CSV table of C-alpha atoms and ligand atoms in Angstrom, one decimal:
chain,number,residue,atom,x,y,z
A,78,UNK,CA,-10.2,-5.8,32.1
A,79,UNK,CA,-7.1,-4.2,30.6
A,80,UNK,CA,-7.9,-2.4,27.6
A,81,UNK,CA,-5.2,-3.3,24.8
A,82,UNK,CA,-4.3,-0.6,21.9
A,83,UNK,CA,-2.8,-1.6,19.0
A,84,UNK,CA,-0.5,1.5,17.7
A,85,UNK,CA,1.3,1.3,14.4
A,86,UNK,CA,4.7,3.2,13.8
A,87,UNK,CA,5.6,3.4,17.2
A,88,UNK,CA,8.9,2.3,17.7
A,89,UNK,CA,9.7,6.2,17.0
A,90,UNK,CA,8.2,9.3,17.2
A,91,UNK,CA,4.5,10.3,18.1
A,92,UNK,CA,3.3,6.5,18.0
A,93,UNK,CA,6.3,5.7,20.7
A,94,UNK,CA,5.1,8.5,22.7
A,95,UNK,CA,1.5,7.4,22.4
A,96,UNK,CA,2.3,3.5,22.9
A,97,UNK,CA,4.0,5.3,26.7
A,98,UNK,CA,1.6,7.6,27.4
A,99,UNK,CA,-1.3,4.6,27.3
A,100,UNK,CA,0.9,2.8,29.1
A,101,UNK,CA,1.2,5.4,32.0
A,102,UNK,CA,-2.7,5.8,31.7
A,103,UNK,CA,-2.6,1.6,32.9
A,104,UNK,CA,-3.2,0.4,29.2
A,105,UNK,CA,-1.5,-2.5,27.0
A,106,UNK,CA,0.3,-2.1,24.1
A,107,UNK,CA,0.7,-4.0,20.4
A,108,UNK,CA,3.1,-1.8,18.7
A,109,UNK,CA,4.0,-2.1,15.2
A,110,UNK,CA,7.4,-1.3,13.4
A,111,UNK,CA,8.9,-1.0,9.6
A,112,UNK,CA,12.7,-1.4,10.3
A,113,UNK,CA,13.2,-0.7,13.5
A,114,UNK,CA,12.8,-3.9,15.3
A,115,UNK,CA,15.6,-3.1,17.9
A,116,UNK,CA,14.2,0.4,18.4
A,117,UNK,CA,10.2,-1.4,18.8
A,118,UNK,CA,11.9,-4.0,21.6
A,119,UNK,CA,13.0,-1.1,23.5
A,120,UNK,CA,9.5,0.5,23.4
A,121,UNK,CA,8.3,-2.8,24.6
A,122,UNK,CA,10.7,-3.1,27.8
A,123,UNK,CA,9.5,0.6,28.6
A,124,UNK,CA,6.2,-0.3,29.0
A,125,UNK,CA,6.8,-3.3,31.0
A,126,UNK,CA,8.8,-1.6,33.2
A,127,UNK,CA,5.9,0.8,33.9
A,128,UNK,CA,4.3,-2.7,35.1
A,129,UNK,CA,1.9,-3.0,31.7
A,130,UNK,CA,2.4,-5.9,28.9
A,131,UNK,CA,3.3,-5.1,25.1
A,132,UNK,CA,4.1,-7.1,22.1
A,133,UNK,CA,6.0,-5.9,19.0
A,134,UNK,CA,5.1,-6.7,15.3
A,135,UNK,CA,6.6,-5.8,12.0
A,136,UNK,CA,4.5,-4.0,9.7
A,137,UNK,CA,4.5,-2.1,6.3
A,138,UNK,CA,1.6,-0.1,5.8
A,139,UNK,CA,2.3,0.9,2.4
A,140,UNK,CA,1.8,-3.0,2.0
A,141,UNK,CA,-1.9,-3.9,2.0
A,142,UNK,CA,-1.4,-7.1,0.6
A,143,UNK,CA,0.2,-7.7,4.0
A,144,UNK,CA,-2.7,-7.4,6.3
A,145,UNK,CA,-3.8,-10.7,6.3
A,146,UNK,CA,-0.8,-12.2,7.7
A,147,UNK,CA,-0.5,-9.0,9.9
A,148,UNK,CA,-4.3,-10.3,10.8
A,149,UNK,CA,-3.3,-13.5,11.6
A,150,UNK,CA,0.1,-12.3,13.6
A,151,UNK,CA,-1.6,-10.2,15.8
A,152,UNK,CA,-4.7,-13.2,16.5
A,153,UNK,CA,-1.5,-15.2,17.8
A,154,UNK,CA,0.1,-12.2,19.6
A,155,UNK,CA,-2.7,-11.6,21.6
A,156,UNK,CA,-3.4,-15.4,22.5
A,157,UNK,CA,0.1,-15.3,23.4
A,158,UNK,CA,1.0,-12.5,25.6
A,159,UNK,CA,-3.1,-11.9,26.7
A,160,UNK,CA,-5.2,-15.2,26.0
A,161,UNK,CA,-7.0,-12.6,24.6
A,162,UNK,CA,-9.0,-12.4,20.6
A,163,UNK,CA,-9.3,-9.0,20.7
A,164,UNK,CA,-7.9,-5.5,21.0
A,165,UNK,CA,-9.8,-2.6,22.4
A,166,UNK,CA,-8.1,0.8,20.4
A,167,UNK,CA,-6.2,1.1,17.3
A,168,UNK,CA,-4.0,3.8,16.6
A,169,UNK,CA,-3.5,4.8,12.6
A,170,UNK,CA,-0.1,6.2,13.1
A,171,UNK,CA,2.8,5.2,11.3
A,172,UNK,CA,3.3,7.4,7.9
A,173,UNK,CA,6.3,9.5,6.5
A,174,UNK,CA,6.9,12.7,5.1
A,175,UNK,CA,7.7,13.8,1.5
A,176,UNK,CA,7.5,17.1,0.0
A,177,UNK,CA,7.7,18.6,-3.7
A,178,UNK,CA,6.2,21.6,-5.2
A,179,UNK,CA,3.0,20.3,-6.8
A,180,UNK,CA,4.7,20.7,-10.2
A,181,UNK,CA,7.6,18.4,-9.6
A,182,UNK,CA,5.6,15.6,-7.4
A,183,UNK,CA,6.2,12.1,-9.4
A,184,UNK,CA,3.6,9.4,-9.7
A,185,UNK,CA,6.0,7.4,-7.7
A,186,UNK,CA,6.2,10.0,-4.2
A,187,UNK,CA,2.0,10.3,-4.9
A,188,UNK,CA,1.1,6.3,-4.8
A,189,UNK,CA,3.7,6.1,-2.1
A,190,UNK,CA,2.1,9.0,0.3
A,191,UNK,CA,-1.5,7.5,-0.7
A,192,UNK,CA,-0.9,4.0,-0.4
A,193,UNK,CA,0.7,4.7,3.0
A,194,UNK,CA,-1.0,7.3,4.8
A,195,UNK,CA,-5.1,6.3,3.6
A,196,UNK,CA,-5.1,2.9,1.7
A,197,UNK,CA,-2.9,1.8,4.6
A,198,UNK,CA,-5.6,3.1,6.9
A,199,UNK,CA,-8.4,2.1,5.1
A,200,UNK,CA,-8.0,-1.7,4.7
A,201,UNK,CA,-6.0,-2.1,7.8
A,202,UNK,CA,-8.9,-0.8,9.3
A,203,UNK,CA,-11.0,-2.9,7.2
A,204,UNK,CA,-8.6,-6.0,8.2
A,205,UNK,CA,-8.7,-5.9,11.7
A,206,UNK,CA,-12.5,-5.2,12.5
A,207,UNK,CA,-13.3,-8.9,13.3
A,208,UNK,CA,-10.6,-8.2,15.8
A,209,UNK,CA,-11.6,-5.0,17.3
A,210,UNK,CA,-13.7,-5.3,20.3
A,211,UNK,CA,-17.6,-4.0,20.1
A,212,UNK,CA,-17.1,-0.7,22.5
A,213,UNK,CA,-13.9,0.1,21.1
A,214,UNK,CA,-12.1,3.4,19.8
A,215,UNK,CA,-9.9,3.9,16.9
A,216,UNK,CA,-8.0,7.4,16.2
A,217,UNK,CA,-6.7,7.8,12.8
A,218,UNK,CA,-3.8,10.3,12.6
A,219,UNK,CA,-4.3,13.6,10.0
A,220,UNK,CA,-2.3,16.8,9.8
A,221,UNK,CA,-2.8,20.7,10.5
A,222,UNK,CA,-1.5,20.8,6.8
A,223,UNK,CA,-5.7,19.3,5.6
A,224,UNK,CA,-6.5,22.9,6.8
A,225,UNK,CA,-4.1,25.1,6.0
A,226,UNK,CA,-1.5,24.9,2.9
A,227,UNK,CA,2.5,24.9,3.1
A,228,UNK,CA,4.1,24.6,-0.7
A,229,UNK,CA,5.2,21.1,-1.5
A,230,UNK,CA,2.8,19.5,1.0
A,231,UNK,CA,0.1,18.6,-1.8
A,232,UNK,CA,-0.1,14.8,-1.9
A,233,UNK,CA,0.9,13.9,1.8
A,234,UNK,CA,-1.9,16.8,2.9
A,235,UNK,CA,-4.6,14.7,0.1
A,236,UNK,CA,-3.7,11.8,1.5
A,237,UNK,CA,-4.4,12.9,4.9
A,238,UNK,CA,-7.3,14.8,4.3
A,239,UNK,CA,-8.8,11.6,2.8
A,240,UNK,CA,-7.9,10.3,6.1
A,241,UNK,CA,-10.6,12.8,7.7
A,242,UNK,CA,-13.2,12.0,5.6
A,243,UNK,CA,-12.4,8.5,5.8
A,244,UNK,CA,-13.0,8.5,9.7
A,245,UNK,CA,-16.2,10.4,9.4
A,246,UNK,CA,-17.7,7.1,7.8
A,247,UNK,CA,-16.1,4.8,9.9
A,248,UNK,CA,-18.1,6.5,12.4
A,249,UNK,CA,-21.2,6.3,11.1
A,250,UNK,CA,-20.5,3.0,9.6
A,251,UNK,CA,-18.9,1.5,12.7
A,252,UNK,CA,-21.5,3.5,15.1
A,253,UNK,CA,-24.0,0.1,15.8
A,254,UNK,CA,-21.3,-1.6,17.0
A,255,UNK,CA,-20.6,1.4,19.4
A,256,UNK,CA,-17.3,2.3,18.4
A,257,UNK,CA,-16.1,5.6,18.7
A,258,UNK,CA,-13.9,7.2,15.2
A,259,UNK,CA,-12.1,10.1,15.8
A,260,UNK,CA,-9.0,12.0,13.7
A,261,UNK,CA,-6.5,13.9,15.8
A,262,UNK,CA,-4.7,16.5,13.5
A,263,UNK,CA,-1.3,17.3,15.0
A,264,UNK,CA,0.8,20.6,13.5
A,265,UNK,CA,4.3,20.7,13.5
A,266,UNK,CA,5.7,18.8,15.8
A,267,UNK,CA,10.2,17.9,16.3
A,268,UNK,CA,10.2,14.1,15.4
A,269,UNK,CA,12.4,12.2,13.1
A,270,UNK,CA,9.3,12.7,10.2
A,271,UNK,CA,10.3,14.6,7.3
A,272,UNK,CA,14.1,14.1,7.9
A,273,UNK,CA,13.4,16.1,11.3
A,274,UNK,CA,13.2,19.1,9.7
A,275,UNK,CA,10.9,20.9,11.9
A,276,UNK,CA,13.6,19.6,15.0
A,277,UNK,CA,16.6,20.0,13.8
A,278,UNK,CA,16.8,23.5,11.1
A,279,UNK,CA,16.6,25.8,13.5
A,280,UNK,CA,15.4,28.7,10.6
A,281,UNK,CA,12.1,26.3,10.1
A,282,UNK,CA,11.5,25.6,14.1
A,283,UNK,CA,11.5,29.5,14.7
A,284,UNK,CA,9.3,30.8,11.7
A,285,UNK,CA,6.5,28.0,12.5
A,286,UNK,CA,7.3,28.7,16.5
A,287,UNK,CA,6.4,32.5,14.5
A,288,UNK,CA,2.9,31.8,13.4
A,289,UNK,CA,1.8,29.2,16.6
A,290,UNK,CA,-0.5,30.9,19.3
A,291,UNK,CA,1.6,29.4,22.2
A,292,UNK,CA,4.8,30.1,20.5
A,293,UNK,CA,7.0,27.7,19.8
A,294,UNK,CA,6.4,24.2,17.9
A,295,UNK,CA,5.3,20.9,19.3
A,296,UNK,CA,6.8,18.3,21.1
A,297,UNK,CA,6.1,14.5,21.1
A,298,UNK,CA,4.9,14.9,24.8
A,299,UNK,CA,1.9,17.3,23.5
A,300,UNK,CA,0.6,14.6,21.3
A,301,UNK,CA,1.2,11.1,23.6
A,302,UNK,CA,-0.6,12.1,26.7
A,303,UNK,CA,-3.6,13.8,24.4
A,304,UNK,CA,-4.1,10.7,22.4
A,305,UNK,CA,-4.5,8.6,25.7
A,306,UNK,CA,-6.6,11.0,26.9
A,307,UNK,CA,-8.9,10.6,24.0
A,308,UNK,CA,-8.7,7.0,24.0
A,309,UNK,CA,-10.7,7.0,28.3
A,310,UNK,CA,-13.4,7.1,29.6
A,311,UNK,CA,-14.1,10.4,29.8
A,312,UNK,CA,-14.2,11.0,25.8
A,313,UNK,CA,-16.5,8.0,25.1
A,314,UNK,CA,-19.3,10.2,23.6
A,315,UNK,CA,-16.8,11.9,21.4
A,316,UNK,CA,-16.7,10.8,17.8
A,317,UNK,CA,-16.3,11.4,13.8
A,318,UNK,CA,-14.2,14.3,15.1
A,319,UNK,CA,-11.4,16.3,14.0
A,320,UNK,CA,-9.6,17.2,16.7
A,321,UNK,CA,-6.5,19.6,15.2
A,322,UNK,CA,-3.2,19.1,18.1
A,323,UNK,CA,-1.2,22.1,17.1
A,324,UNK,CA,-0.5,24.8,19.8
A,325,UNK,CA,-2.8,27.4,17.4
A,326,UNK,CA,-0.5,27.0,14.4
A,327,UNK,CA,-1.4,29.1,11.5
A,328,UNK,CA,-4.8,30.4,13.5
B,168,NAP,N1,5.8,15.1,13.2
B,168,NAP,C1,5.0,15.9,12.7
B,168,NAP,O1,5.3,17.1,12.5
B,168,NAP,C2,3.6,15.4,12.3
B,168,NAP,C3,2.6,16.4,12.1
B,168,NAP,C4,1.4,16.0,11.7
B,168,NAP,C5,1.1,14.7,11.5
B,168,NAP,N2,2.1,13.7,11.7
B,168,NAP,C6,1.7,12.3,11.5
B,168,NAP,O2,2.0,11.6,12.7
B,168,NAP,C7,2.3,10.3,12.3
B,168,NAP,C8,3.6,9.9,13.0
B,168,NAP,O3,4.7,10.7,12.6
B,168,NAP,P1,6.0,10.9,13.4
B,168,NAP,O4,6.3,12.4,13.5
B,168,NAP,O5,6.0,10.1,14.7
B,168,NAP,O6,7.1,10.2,12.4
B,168,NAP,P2,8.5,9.5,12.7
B,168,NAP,O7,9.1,10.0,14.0
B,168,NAP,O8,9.2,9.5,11.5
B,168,NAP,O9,8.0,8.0,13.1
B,168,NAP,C9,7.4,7.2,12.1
B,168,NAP,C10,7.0,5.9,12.6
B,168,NAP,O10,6.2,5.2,11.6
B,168,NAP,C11,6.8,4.1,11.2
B,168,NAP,N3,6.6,4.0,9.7
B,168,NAP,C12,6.9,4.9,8.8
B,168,NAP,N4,6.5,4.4,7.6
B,168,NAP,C13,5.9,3.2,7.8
B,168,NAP,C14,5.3,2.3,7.0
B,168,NAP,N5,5.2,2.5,5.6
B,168,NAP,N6,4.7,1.2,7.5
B,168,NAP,C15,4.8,1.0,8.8
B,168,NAP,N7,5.4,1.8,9.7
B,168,NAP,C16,5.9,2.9,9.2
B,168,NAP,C17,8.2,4.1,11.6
B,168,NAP,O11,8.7,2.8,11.8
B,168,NAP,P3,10.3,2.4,11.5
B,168,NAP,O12,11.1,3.3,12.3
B,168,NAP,O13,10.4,1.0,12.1
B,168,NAP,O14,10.5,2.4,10.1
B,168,NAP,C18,8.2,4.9,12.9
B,168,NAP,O15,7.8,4.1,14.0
B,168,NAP,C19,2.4,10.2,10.8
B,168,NAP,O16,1.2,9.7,10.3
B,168,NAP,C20,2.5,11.6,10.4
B,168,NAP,O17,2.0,11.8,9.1
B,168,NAP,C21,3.3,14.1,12.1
């Protein structure tokens, strides 16, 4: 049967990448969205036009009141569009970046980044286990910046390192029912996150480009495919991992 992955935050970005990539690997897609509902439908005609079914829903993450109805939305998205109950994969993606000094970071940026990035990923998680199928994966997206530190990083890097240990439990935890709990830690990589800053100032591409092993800083395409990749057959014994995607940045 057609395994279905559920991938938040991927009408842009890393989650759009990943929602083609499993497409490509002859997977379905339930991709989520904040604002861009346009940009989600597009993602969705993609995939069908690489012969593979996908269904759009709007989510906040940052909103865990939310999940319920987000619950209930995606019961009746997959009845529709699969006359399925459950998914096989979900993908923790969707998160933004915000950076200040330590010193200047307000309460306000903090319960944003934490309530986004791991209570977002916590009870969503928690939310849609009822709907995950026993034999399933779920990949939680972290950071290179858990392992090394770049100034004004501080809460996002917290909140993703809380992330990791976060999906060390849900291993253990979610182990009887044989699902598999991995984090995969990209570096730098030219999206839209962070006001594109690594794509688009050319100054901060080159100097991370300057400390990255293979020289010169990610792409979407280096993260898609590899996610996929984790989410087959072959890495079914592979879990409560880190698994850092950054070219060797900052080795
Ligand atoms: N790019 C990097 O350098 C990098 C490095 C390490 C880790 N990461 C992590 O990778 C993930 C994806 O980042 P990206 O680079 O793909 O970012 P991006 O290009 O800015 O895309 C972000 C995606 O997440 C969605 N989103 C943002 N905030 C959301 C929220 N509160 N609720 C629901 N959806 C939300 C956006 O939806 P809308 O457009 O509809 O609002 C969009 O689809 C994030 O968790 C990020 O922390 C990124």
């Amino acid at each position: 049967m057609t395994r279905i992955t559920l991938i938040t935050g991927a009408s842009r970005g890393l989650g759009r990448n990943t929602a083609l990539a499993v497409a490509r690997a002859g997977g379905d897609v339930v991709l989520t969205y904040r604002n861009g509902a346009d940009e989600a439908q597009a993602v969705v005609a993609e995939i069908q036009a690489l012969g593979r079914k996908a269904h759009a829903l709007q989510l906040d993450v940052g909103d865990a009141a939310s999940f319920p109805a987000f619950a209930d939305a995606l019961r009746a998205a997959l009845a529709e569009t699969w006359q399925r109950e459950r998914i096989d994969h979900l993908v923790n993606n969707a998160g933004h970046g915000d950076t200040a000094p330590f010193a200047e970071t307000t309460q306000a940026q903090f319960d944003r980044l934490v309530d986004v990035h791991f209570k977002g990923t916590f009870f969503l998680t928690q939310a849609l286990l009822p709907l995950i199928a026993d034999g399933g994966r779920i990949v939680n997206l972290s950071s290179g910046l858990t392992r090394f530190a770049f100034p004004g990083y501080a809460a996002y890097a917290a909140a993703k390192g809380a992330v990791e240990v976060l999906s060390r439990y849900l291993a253990k935890e979610l182990g009887p029912r044989g699902i598999a709990v991995n984090t995969v830690a990209p570096g730098a990589i030219e999206t839209d996150f962070g006001g594109g800053v690594v794509r688009d100032n050319p100054q901060v591409n080159a100097q991370l480009a300057g400390i990255t092993a293979l020289g010169r800083v990610g792409v979407p395409d280096d993260i898609g495919p590899m996610i996929a990749s984790l989410l087959g057959d072959a890495h079914r014994w592979v879990t409560g991992q880190r698994i850092e995607v950054s070219g060797g940045q900052a080795l």
